[in-house]
Each structure stands twice: as C-alpha cells, then as structure tokens.
Amino acid sequence: ASTGANYDMVLTERFTRTAYDTVDYEFTIDDPSTFTDKITAIVPMTKVAGQIYEYACHEGNYGMVNILRGERMTEQRESEEGN
C-alpha cells in the first residue's frame, strides 16, 4: 500500500499486448474509504529501441555520457600535467 492508502485498498494491474510493439498498462484502485468509486487508468506503452533503465533509479542514466566525458577530461588533464 502507498502512503495514505488504507489496508482495505485493492490495486489491480493488467498488462495487455494490443499490437506487436504496444502494450497497455491498466491499473484500477479500489479504495472505498478514500474514493466514492474505483479509479482506472490505461497507459499505452510502445516498444522503444535501445536499453531500458529502471525508472526508480535514473539519477545517472541520462547523464552517464556527461559523467564519463567529465572523468575522461580529468584523466586527460592529469596525464598532460604529468600526475
């Protein structure tokens, strides 16, 4: 359960392939003590080329190129200075 959710809350998740390169992620929240009706959302997800990173741990994933570039520049500068 998430923050603020009651113990009687029910979260139902469903993944449905709708095409070769598309999956629908559908979730329904049923929490009668918080909401007067169920809440349902559908999020279509399309296949992407390349590597997929875990959403919860993305801090360095998109900046990885710059992080590595910065380190290589530091190494090159130290090498040129004779360190």
PDB file of N, CA and C in Angstrom:
ATOM      1  N   ALA A   1       0.841  -1.186   0.000  1.00  0.00           N
ATOM      2  CA  ALA A   1       0.000   0.000   0.000  1.00  0.00           C
ATOM      3  C   ALA A   1       0.881   1.242   0.000  1.00  0.00           C
ATOM      4  N   SER A   2       0.390   2.278  -0.618  1.00  0.00           N
ATOM      5  CA  SER A   2       1.142   3.526  -0.685  1.00  0.00           C
ATOM      6  C   SER A   2       0.807   4.415   0.503  1.00  0.00           C
ATOM      7  N   THR A   3       1.534   5.501   0.635  1.00  0.00           N
ATOM      8  CA  THR A   3       1.301   6.439   1.721  1.00  0.00           C
ATOM      9  C   THR A   3      -0.122   6.976   1.636  1.00  0.00           C
ATOM     10  N   GLY A   4      -0.836   6.927   2.736  1.00  0.00           N
ATOM     11  CA  GLY A   4      -2.196   7.430   2.773  1.00  0.00           C
ATOM     12  C   GLY A   4      -3.244   6.418   2.371  1.00  0.00           C
ATOM     13  N   ALA A   5      -2.849   5.273   1.885  1.00  0.00           N
ATOM     14  CA  ALA A   5      -3.812   4.246   1.494  1.00  0.00           C
ATOM     15  C   ALA A   5      -4.244   3.456   2.720  1.00  0.00           C
ATOM     16  N   ASN A   6      -5.454   2.958   2.654  1.00  0.00           N
ATOM     17  CA  ASN A   6      -5.967   2.135   3.739  1.00  0.00           C
ATOM     18  C   ASN A   6      -5.650   0.670   3.477  1.00  0.00           C
ATOM     19  N   TYR A   7      -5.724  -0.118   4.523  1.00  0.00           N
ATOM     20  CA  TYR A   7      -5.410  -1.540   4.388  1.00  0.00           C
ATOM     21  C   TYR A   7      -6.412  -2.273   3.509  1.00  0.00           C
ATOM     22  N   ASP A   8      -7.600  -1.712   3.350  1.00  0.00           N
ATOM     23  CA  ASP A   8      -8.604  -2.379   2.518  1.00  0.00           C
ATOM     24  C   ASP A   8      -8.525  -1.960   1.047  1.00  0.00           C
ATOM     25  N   MET A   9      -7.538  -1.147   0.694  1.00  0.00           N
ATOM     26  CA  MET A   9      -7.359  -0.740  -0.698  1.00  0.00           C
ATOM     27  C   MET A   9      -6.907  -1.936  -1.536  1.00  0.00           C
ATOM     28  N   VAL A  10      -7.442  -2.016  -2.751  1.00  0.00           N
ATOM     29  CA  VAL A  10      -7.045  -3.072  -3.683  1.00  0.00           C
ATOM     30  C   VAL A  10      -6.532  -2.404  -4.957  1.00  0.00           C
ATOM     31  N   LEU A  11      -5.330  -2.767  -5.349  1.00  0.00           N
ATOM     32  CA  LEU A  11      -4.739  -2.282  -6.593  1.00  0.00           C
ATOM     33  C   LEU A  11      -4.660  -3.458  -7.551  1.00  0.00           C
ATOM     34  N   THR A  12      -5.298  -3.316  -8.702  1.00  0.00           N
ATOM     35  CA  THR A  12      -5.273  -4.366  -9.720  1.00  0.00           C
ATOM     36  C   THR A  12      -4.526  -3.825 -10.929  1.00  0.00           C
ATOM     37  N   GLU A  13      -3.515  -4.573 -11.382  1.00  0.00           N
ATOM     38  CA  GLU A  13      -2.729  -4.169 -12.539  1.00  0.00           C
ATOM     39  C   GLU A  13      -2.870  -5.220 -13.631  1.00  0.00           C
ATOM     40  N   ARG A  14      -2.912  -4.753 -14.881  1.00  0.00           N
ATOM     41  CA  ARG A  14      -3.051  -5.671 -16.004  1.00  0.00           C
ATOM     42  C   ARG A  14      -2.215  -5.150 -17.166  1.00  0.00           C
ATOM     43  N   PHE A  15      -1.474  -6.047 -17.785  1.00  0.00           N
ATOM     44  CA  PHE A  15      -0.705  -5.730 -18.991  1.00  0.00           C
ATOM     45  C   PHE A  15      -1.342  -6.490 -20.145  1.00  0.00           C
ATOM     46  N   THR A  16      -1.700  -5.779 -21.218  1.00  0.00           N
ATOM     47  CA  THR A  16      -2.346  -6.402 -22.366  1.00  0.00           C
ATOM     48  C   THR A  16      -1.607  -6.002 -23.631  1.00  0.00           C
ATOM     49  N   ARG A  17      -1.129  -7.001 -24.370  1.00  0.00           N
ATOM     50  CA  ARG A  17      -0.483  -6.697 -25.659  1.00  0.00           C
ATOM     51  C   ARG A  17      -1.587  -6.365 -26.655  1.00  0.00           C
ATOM     52  N   THR A  18      -1.495  -5.177 -27.237  1.00  0.00           N
ATOM     53  CA  THR A  18      -2.507  -4.733 -28.192  1.00  0.00           C
ATOM     54  C   THR A  18      -1.987  -4.727 -29.628  1.00  0.00           C
ATOM     55  N   ALA A  19      -0.685  -4.808 -29.793  1.00  0.00           N
ATOM     56  CA  ALA A  19      -0.048  -4.886 -31.104  1.00  0.00           C
ATOM     57  C   ALA A  19       1.352  -5.448 -30.890  1.00  0.00           C
ATOM     58  N   TYR A  20       2.061  -5.692 -31.991  1.00  0.00           N
ATOM     59  CA  TYR A  20       3.409  -6.247 -31.876  1.00  0.00           C
ATOM     60  C   TYR A  20       4.294  -5.388 -30.993  1.00  0.00           C
ATOM     61  N   ASP A  21       4.161  -4.072 -31.134  1.00  0.00           N
ATOM     62  CA  ASP A  21       5.061  -3.162 -30.423  1.00  0.00           C
ATOM     63  C   ASP A  21       4.348  -2.309 -29.367  1.00  0.00           C
ATOM     64  N   THR A  22       3.159  -2.724 -28.953  1.00  0.00           N
ATOM     65  CA  THR A  22       2.396  -1.933 -27.988  1.00  0.00           C
ATOM     66  C   THR A  22       1.799  -2.813 -26.896  1.00  0.00           C
ATOM     67  N   VAL A  23       1.916  -2.323 -25.664  1.00  0.00           N
ATOM     68  CA  VAL A  23       1.308  -2.978 -24.505  1.00  0.00           C
ATOM     69  C   VAL A  23       0.530  -1.913 -23.746  1.00  0.00           C
ATOM     70  N   ASP A  24      -0.689  -2.254 -23.329  1.00  0.00           N
ATOM     71  CA  ASP A  24      -1.456  -1.355 -22.469  1.00  0.00           C
ATOM     72  C   ASP A  24      -1.233  -1.757 -21.026  1.00  0.00           C
ATOM     73  N   TYR A  25      -0.843  -0.789 -20.208  1.00  0.00           N
ATOM     74  CA  TYR A  25      -0.734  -0.991 -18.761  1.00  0.00           C
ATOM     75  C   TYR A  25      -1.987  -0.380 -18.157  1.00  0.00           C
ATOM     76  N   GLU A  26      -2.804  -1.204 -17.546  1.00  0.00           N
ATOM     77  CA  GLU A  26      -4.055  -0.750 -16.947  1.00  0.00           C
ATOM     78  C   GLU A  26      -4.004  -1.004 -15.450  1.00  0.00           C
ATOM     79  N   PHE A  27      -4.409  -0.014 -14.674  1.00  0.00           N
ATOM     80  CA  PHE A  27      -4.490  -0.237 -13.235  1.00  0.00           C
ATOM     81  C   PHE A  27      -5.793   0.328 -12.701  1.00  0.00           C
ATOM     82  N   THR A  28      -6.309  -0.354 -11.688  1.00  0.00           N
ATOM     83  CA  THR A  28      -7.536   0.071 -11.025  1.00  0.00           C
ATOM     84  C   THR A  28      -7.276   0.141  -9.536  1.00  0.00           C
ATOM     85  N   ILE A  29      -7.671   1.258  -8.941  1.00  0.00           N
ATOM     86  CA  ILE A  29      -7.563   1.438  -7.497  1.00  0.00           C
ATOM     87  C   ILE A  29      -8.969   1.370  -6.930  1.00  0.00           C
ATOM     88  N   ASP A  30      -9.169   0.458  -6.006  1.00  0.00           N
ATOM     89  CA  ASP A  30     -10.457   0.315  -5.328  1.00  0.00           C
ATOM     90  C   ASP A  30     -10.215   0.568  -3.844  1.00  0.00           C
ATOM     91  N   ASP A  31     -10.573   1.754  -3.397  1.00  0.00           N
ATOM     92  CA  ASP A  31     -10.366   2.148  -2.000  1.00  0.00           C
ATOM     93  C   ASP A  31     -11.610   2.903  -1.528  1.00  0.00           C
ATOM     94  N   PRO A  32     -12.657   2.165  -1.151  1.00  0.00           N
ATOM     95  CA  PRO A  32     -13.932   2.801  -0.809  1.00  0.00           C
ATOM     96  C   PRO A  32     -13.865   3.753   0.381  1.00  0.00           C
ATOM     97  N   SER A  33     -12.881   3.604   1.231  1.00  0.00           N
ATOM     98  CA  SER A  33     -12.781   4.522   2.366  1.00  0.00           C
ATOM     99  C   SER A  33     -12.159   5.862   1.957  1.00  0.00           C
ATOM    100  N   THR A  34     -11.577   5.917   0.750  1.00  0.00           N
ATOM    101  CA  THR A  34     -10.968   7.157   0.262  1.00  0.00           C
ATOM    102  C   THR A  34     -11.729   7.742  -0.921  1.00  0.00           C
ATOM    103  N   PHE A  35     -12.159   6.884  -1.847  1.00  0.00           N
ATOM    104  CA  PHE A  35     -12.825   7.339  -3.066  1.00  0.00           C
ATOM    105  C   PHE A  35     -14.248   6.794  -3.126  1.00  0.00           C
ATOM    106  N   THR A  36     -15.136   7.534  -3.789  1.00  0.00           N
ATOM    107  CA  THR A  36     -16.522   7.086  -3.917  1.00  0.00           C
ATOM    108  C   THR A  36     -16.696   6.053  -5.018  1.00  0.00           C
ATOM    109  N   ASP A  37     -15.714   5.938  -5.900  1.00  0.00           N
ATOM    110  CA  ASP A  37     -15.785   4.968  -6.992  1.00  0.00           C
ATOM    111  C   ASP A  37     -14.374   4.468  -7.295  1.00  0.00           C
ATOM    112  N   LYS A  38     -14.299   3.384  -8.031  1.00  0.00           N
ATOM    113  CA  LYS A  38     -12.992   2.866  -8.448  1.00  0.00           C
ATOM    114  C   LYS A  38     -12.352   3.848  -9.430  1.00  0.00           C
ATOM    115  N   ILE A  39     -11.028   3.875  -9.429  1.00  0.00           N
ATOM    116  CA  ILE A  39     -10.283   4.716 -10.367  1.00  0.00           C
ATOM    117  C   ILE A  39      -9.495   3.785 -11.282  1.00  0.00           C
ATOM    118  N   THR A  40      -9.681   3.961 -12.581  1.00  0.00           N
ATOM    119  CA  THR A  40      -8.981   3.129 -13.557  1.00  0.00           C
ATOM    120  C   THR A  40      -8.257   4.024 -14.549  1.00  0.00           C
ATOM    121  N   ALA A  41      -7.050   3.631 -14.897  1.00  0.00           N
ATOM    122  CA  ALA A  41      -6.276   4.351 -15.911  1.00  0.00           C
ATOM    123  C   ALA A  41      -5.630   3.333 -16.837  1.00  0.00           C
ATOM    124  N   ILE A  42      -5.501   3.711 -18.086  1.00  0.00           N
ATOM    125  CA  ILE A  42      -4.825   2.875 -19.084  1.00  0.00           C
ATOM    126  C   ILE A  42      -3.704   3.704 -19.697  1.00  0.00           C
ATOM    127  N   VAL A  43      -2.505   3.145 -19.658  1.00  0.00           N
ATOM    128  CA  VAL A  43      -1.334   3.832 -20.199  1.00  0.00           C
ATOM    129  C   VAL A  43      -0.750   2.970 -21.318  1.00  0.00           C
ATOM    130  N   PRO A  44      -0.892   3.398 -22.585  1.00  0.00           N
ATOM    131  CA  PRO A  44      -0.290   2.627 -23.674  1.00  0.00           C
ATOM    132  C   PRO A  44       1.223   2.811 -23.671  1.00  0.00           C
ATOM    133  N   MET A  45       1.936   1.723 -23.839  1.00  0.00           N
ATOM    134  CA  MET A  45       3.402   1.768 -23.869  1.00  0.00           C
ATOM    135  C   MET A  45       3.873   1.169 -25.186  1.00  0.00           C
ATOM    136  N   THR A  46       4.680   1.933 -25.916  1.00  0.00           N
ATOM    137  CA  THR A  46       5.191   1.499 -27.209  1.00  0.00           C
ATOM    138  C   THR A  46       6.636   1.062 -27.064  1.00  0.00           C
ATOM    139  N   LYS A  47       6.974  -0.022 -27.745  1.00  0.00           N
ATOM    140  CA  LYS A  47       8.338  -0.547 -27.715  1.00  0.00           C
ATOM    141  C   LYS A  47       9.313   0.516 -28.207  1.00  0.00           C
ATOM    142  N   VAL A  48      10.421   0.638 -27.495  1.00  0.00           N
ATOM    143  CA  VAL A  48      11.454   1.590 -27.892  1.00  0.00           C
ATOM    144  C   VAL A  48      12.735   0.836 -28.219  1.00  0.00           C
ATOM    145  N   ALA A  49      13.503   1.392 -29.126  1.00  0.00           N
ATOM    146  CA  ALA A  49      14.793   0.797 -29.456  1.00  0.00           C
ATOM    147  C   ALA A  49      15.791   1.200 -28.383  1.00  0.00           C
ATOM    148  N   GLY A  50      16.669   0.320 -28.040  1.00  0.00           N
ATOM    149  CA  GLY A  50      17.696   0.648 -27.060  1.00  0.00           C
ATOM    150  C   GLY A  50      17.415   0.052 -25.701  1.00  0.00           C
ATOM    151  N   GLN A  51      18.296   0.386 -24.792  1.00  0.00           N
ATOM    152  CA  GLN A  51      18.230  -0.159 -23.445  1.00  0.00           C
ATOM    153  C   GLN A  51      17.201   0.595 -22.608  1.00  0.00           C
ATOM    154  N   ILE A  52      16.498  -0.137 -21.759  1.00  0.00           N
ATOM    155  CA  ILE A  52      15.524   0.462 -20.857  1.00  0.00           C
ATOM    156  C   ILE A  52      16.123   0.472 -19.463  1.00  0.00           C
ATOM    157  N   TYR A  53      16.031   1.616 -18.802  1.00  0.00           N
ATOM    158  CA  TYR A  53      16.560   1.750 -17.453  1.00  0.00           C
ATOM    159  C   TYR A  53      15.427   1.693 -16.442  1.00  0.00           C
ATOM    160  N   GLU A  54      15.738   1.177 -15.277  1.00  0.00           N
ATOM    161  CA  GLU A  54      14.758   1.138 -14.205  1.00  0.00           C
ATOM    162  C   GLU A  54      14.350   2.561 -13.860  1.00  0.00           C
ATOM    163  N   TYR A  55      13.060   2.816 -13.807  1.00  0.00           N
ATOM    164  CA  TYR A  55      12.553   4.161 -13.567  1.00  0.00           C
ATOM    165  C   TYR A  55      12.954   4.679 -12.192  1.00  0.00           C
ATOM    166  N   ALA A  56      12.969   3.807 -11.205  1.00  0.00           N
ATOM    167  CA  ALA A  56      13.227   4.224  -9.830  1.00  0.00           C
ATOM    168  C   ALA A  56      14.678   4.625  -9.610  1.00  0.00           C
ATOM    169  N   CYS A  57      15.557   4.296 -10.534  1.00  0.00           N
ATOM    170  CA  CYS A  57      16.976   4.576 -10.317  1.00  0.00           C
ATOM    171  C   CYS A  57      17.554   5.211 -11.574  1.00  0.00           C
ATOM    172  N   HIS A  58      17.099   6.403 -11.886  1.00  0.00           N
ATOM    173  CA  HIS A  58      17.504   7.031 -13.135  1.00  0.00           C
ATOM    174  C   HIS A  58      18.470   8.187 -12.961  1.00  0.00           C
ATOM    175  N   GLU A  59      18.895   8.452 -11.746  1.00  0.00           N
ATOM    176  CA  GLU A  59      19.684   9.650 -11.484  1.00  0.00           C
ATOM    177  C   GLU A  59      20.847   9.821 -12.453  1.00  0.00           C
ATOM    178  N   GLY A  60      21.599   8.769 -12.691  1.00  0.00           N
ATOM    179  CA  GLY A  60      22.762   8.893 -13.545  1.00  0.00           C
ATOM    180  C   GLY A  60      22.573   8.363 -14.943  1.00  0.00           C
ATOM    181  N   ASN A  61      21.470   7.713 -15.229  1.00  0.00           N
ATOM    182  CA  ASN A  61      21.312   7.059 -16.518  1.00  0.00           C
ATOM    183  C   ASN A  61      21.361   8.038 -17.684  1.00  0.00           C
ATOM    184  N   TYR A  62      20.645   9.136 -17.601  1.00  0.00           N
ATOM    185  CA  TYR A  62      20.601  10.073 -18.713  1.00  0.00           C
ATOM    186  C   TYR A  62      21.833  10.964 -18.742  1.00  0.00           C
ATOM    187  N   GLY A  63      22.490  11.125 -17.621  1.00  0.00           N
ATOM    188  CA  GLY A  63      23.688  11.937 -17.566  1.00  0.00           C
ATOM    189  C   GLY A  63      24.965  11.130 -17.673  1.00  0.00           C
ATOM    190  N   MET A  64      24.849   9.831 -17.919  1.00  0.00           N
ATOM    191  CA  MET A  64      26.019   8.958 -17.924  1.00  0.00           C
ATOM    192  C   MET A  64      27.069   9.415 -18.934  1.00  0.00           C
ATOM    193  N   VAL A  65      26.640   9.834 -20.110  1.00  0.00           N
ATOM    194  CA  VAL A  65      27.595  10.284 -21.132  1.00  0.00           C
ATOM    195  C   VAL A  65      28.407  11.456 -20.597  1.00  0.00           C
ATOM    196  N   ASN A  66      27.735  12.419 -19.978  1.00  0.00           N
ATOM    197  CA  ASN A  66      28.447  13.587 -19.450  1.00  0.00           C
ATOM    198  C   ASN A  66      29.319  13.228 -18.261  1.00  0.00           C
ATOM    199  N   ILE A  67      28.864  12.320 -17.419  1.00  0.00           N
ATOM    200  CA  ILE A  67      29.670  11.880 -16.278  1.00  0.00           C
ATOM    201  C   ILE A  67      30.966  11.253 -16.773  1.00  0.00           C
ATOM    202  N   LEU A  68      30.856  10.360 -17.754  1.00  0.00           N
ATOM    203  CA  LEU A  68      32.047   9.701 -18.298  1.00  0.00           C
ATOM    204  C   LEU A  68      32.940  10.694 -19.037  1.00  0.00           C
ATOM    205  N   ARG A  69      32.337  11.607 -19.787  1.00  0.00           N
ATOM    206  CA  ARG A  69      33.118  12.612 -20.509  1.00  0.00           C
ATOM    207  C   ARG A  69      33.917  13.462 -19.522  1.00  0.00           C
ATOM    208  N   GLY A  70      33.282  13.868 -18.437  1.00  0.00           N
ATOM    209  CA  GLY A  70      33.973  14.663 -17.421  1.00  0.00           C
ATOM    210  C   GLY A  70      35.141  13.918 -16.809  1.00  0.00           C
ATOM    211  N   GLU A  71      34.960  12.640 -16.529  1.00  0.00           N
ATOM    212  CA  GLU A  71      36.044  11.842 -15.944  1.00  0.00           C
ATOM    213  C   GLU A  71      37.184  11.671 -16.944  1.00  0.00           C
ATOM    214  N   ARG A  72      36.847  11.433 -18.238  1.00  0.00           N
ATOM    215  CA  ARG A  72      37.898  11.296 -19.246  1.00  0.00           C
ATOM    216  C   ARG A  72      38.679  12.597 -19.381  1.00  0.00           C
ATOM    217  N   MET A  73      37.991  13.736 -19.302  1.00  0.00           N
ATOM    218  CA  MET A  73      38.682  15.027 -19.392  1.00  0.00           C
ATOM    219  C   MET A  73      39.605  15.228 -18.194  1.00  0.00           C
ATOM    220  N   THR A  74      39.159  14.815 -17.019  1.00  0.00           N
ATOM    221  CA  THR A  74      40.001  14.909 -15.822  1.00  0.00           C
ATOM    222  C   THR A  74      41.234  14.034 -15.977  1.00  0.00           C
ATOM    223  N   GLU A  75      41.046  12.807 -16.465  1.00  0.00           N
ATOM    224  CA  GLU A  75      42.175  11.897 -16.674  1.00  0.00           C
ATOM    225  C   GLU A  75      43.152  12.473 -17.692  1.00  0.00           C
ATOM    226  N   GLN A  76      42.626  13.049 -18.771  1.00  0.00           N
ATOM    227  CA  GLN A  76      43.498  13.616 -19.802  1.00  0.00           C
ATOM    228  C   GLN A  76      44.290  14.796 -19.244  1.00  0.00           C
ATOM    229  N   ARG A  77      43.642  15.676 -18.499  1.00  0.00           N
ATOM    230  CA  ARG A  77      44.320  16.830 -17.915  1.00  0.00           C
ATOM    231  C   ARG A  77      45.417  16.381 -16.964  1.00  0.00           C
ATOM    232  N   GLU A  78      45.125  15.377 -16.126  1.00  0.00           N
ATOM    233  CA  GLU A  78      46.134  14.869 -15.193  1.00  0.00           C
ATOM    234  C   GLU A  78      47.300  14.249 -15.945  1.00  0.00           C
ATOM    235  N   SER A  79      47.002  13.559 -17.048  1.00  0.00           N
ATOM    236  CA  SER A  79      48.056  12.942 -17.852  1.00  0.00           C
ATOM    237  C   SER A  79      48.954  14.010 -18.483  1.00  0.00           C
ATOM    238  N   GLU A  80      48.344  15.069 -18.984  1.00  0.00           N
ATOM    239  CA  GLU A  80      49.106  16.152 -19.604  1.00  0.00           C
ATOM    240  C   GLU A  80      49.950  16.908 -18.585  1.00  0.00           C
ATOM    241  N   GLU A  81      49.464  16.965 -17.337  1.00  0.00           N
ATOM    242  CA  GLU A  81      50.200  17.653 -16.276  1.00  0.00           C
ATOM    243  C   GLU A  81      51.271  16.757 -15.665  1.00  0.00           C
ATOM    244  N   GLY A  82      51.271  15.480 -16.060  1.00  0.00           N
ATOM    245  CA  GLY A  82      52.266  14.539 -15.563  1.00  0.00           C
ATOM    246  C   GLY A  82      51.946  13.952 -14.202  1.00  0.00           C
ATOM    247  N   ASN A  83      50.694  13.991 -13.792  1.00  0.00           N
ATOM    248  CA  ASN A  83      50.294  13.416 -12.489  1.00  0.00           C
ATOM    249  C   ASN A  83      50.004  11.946 -12.592  1.00  0.00           C
TER     250      ASN A  83
END
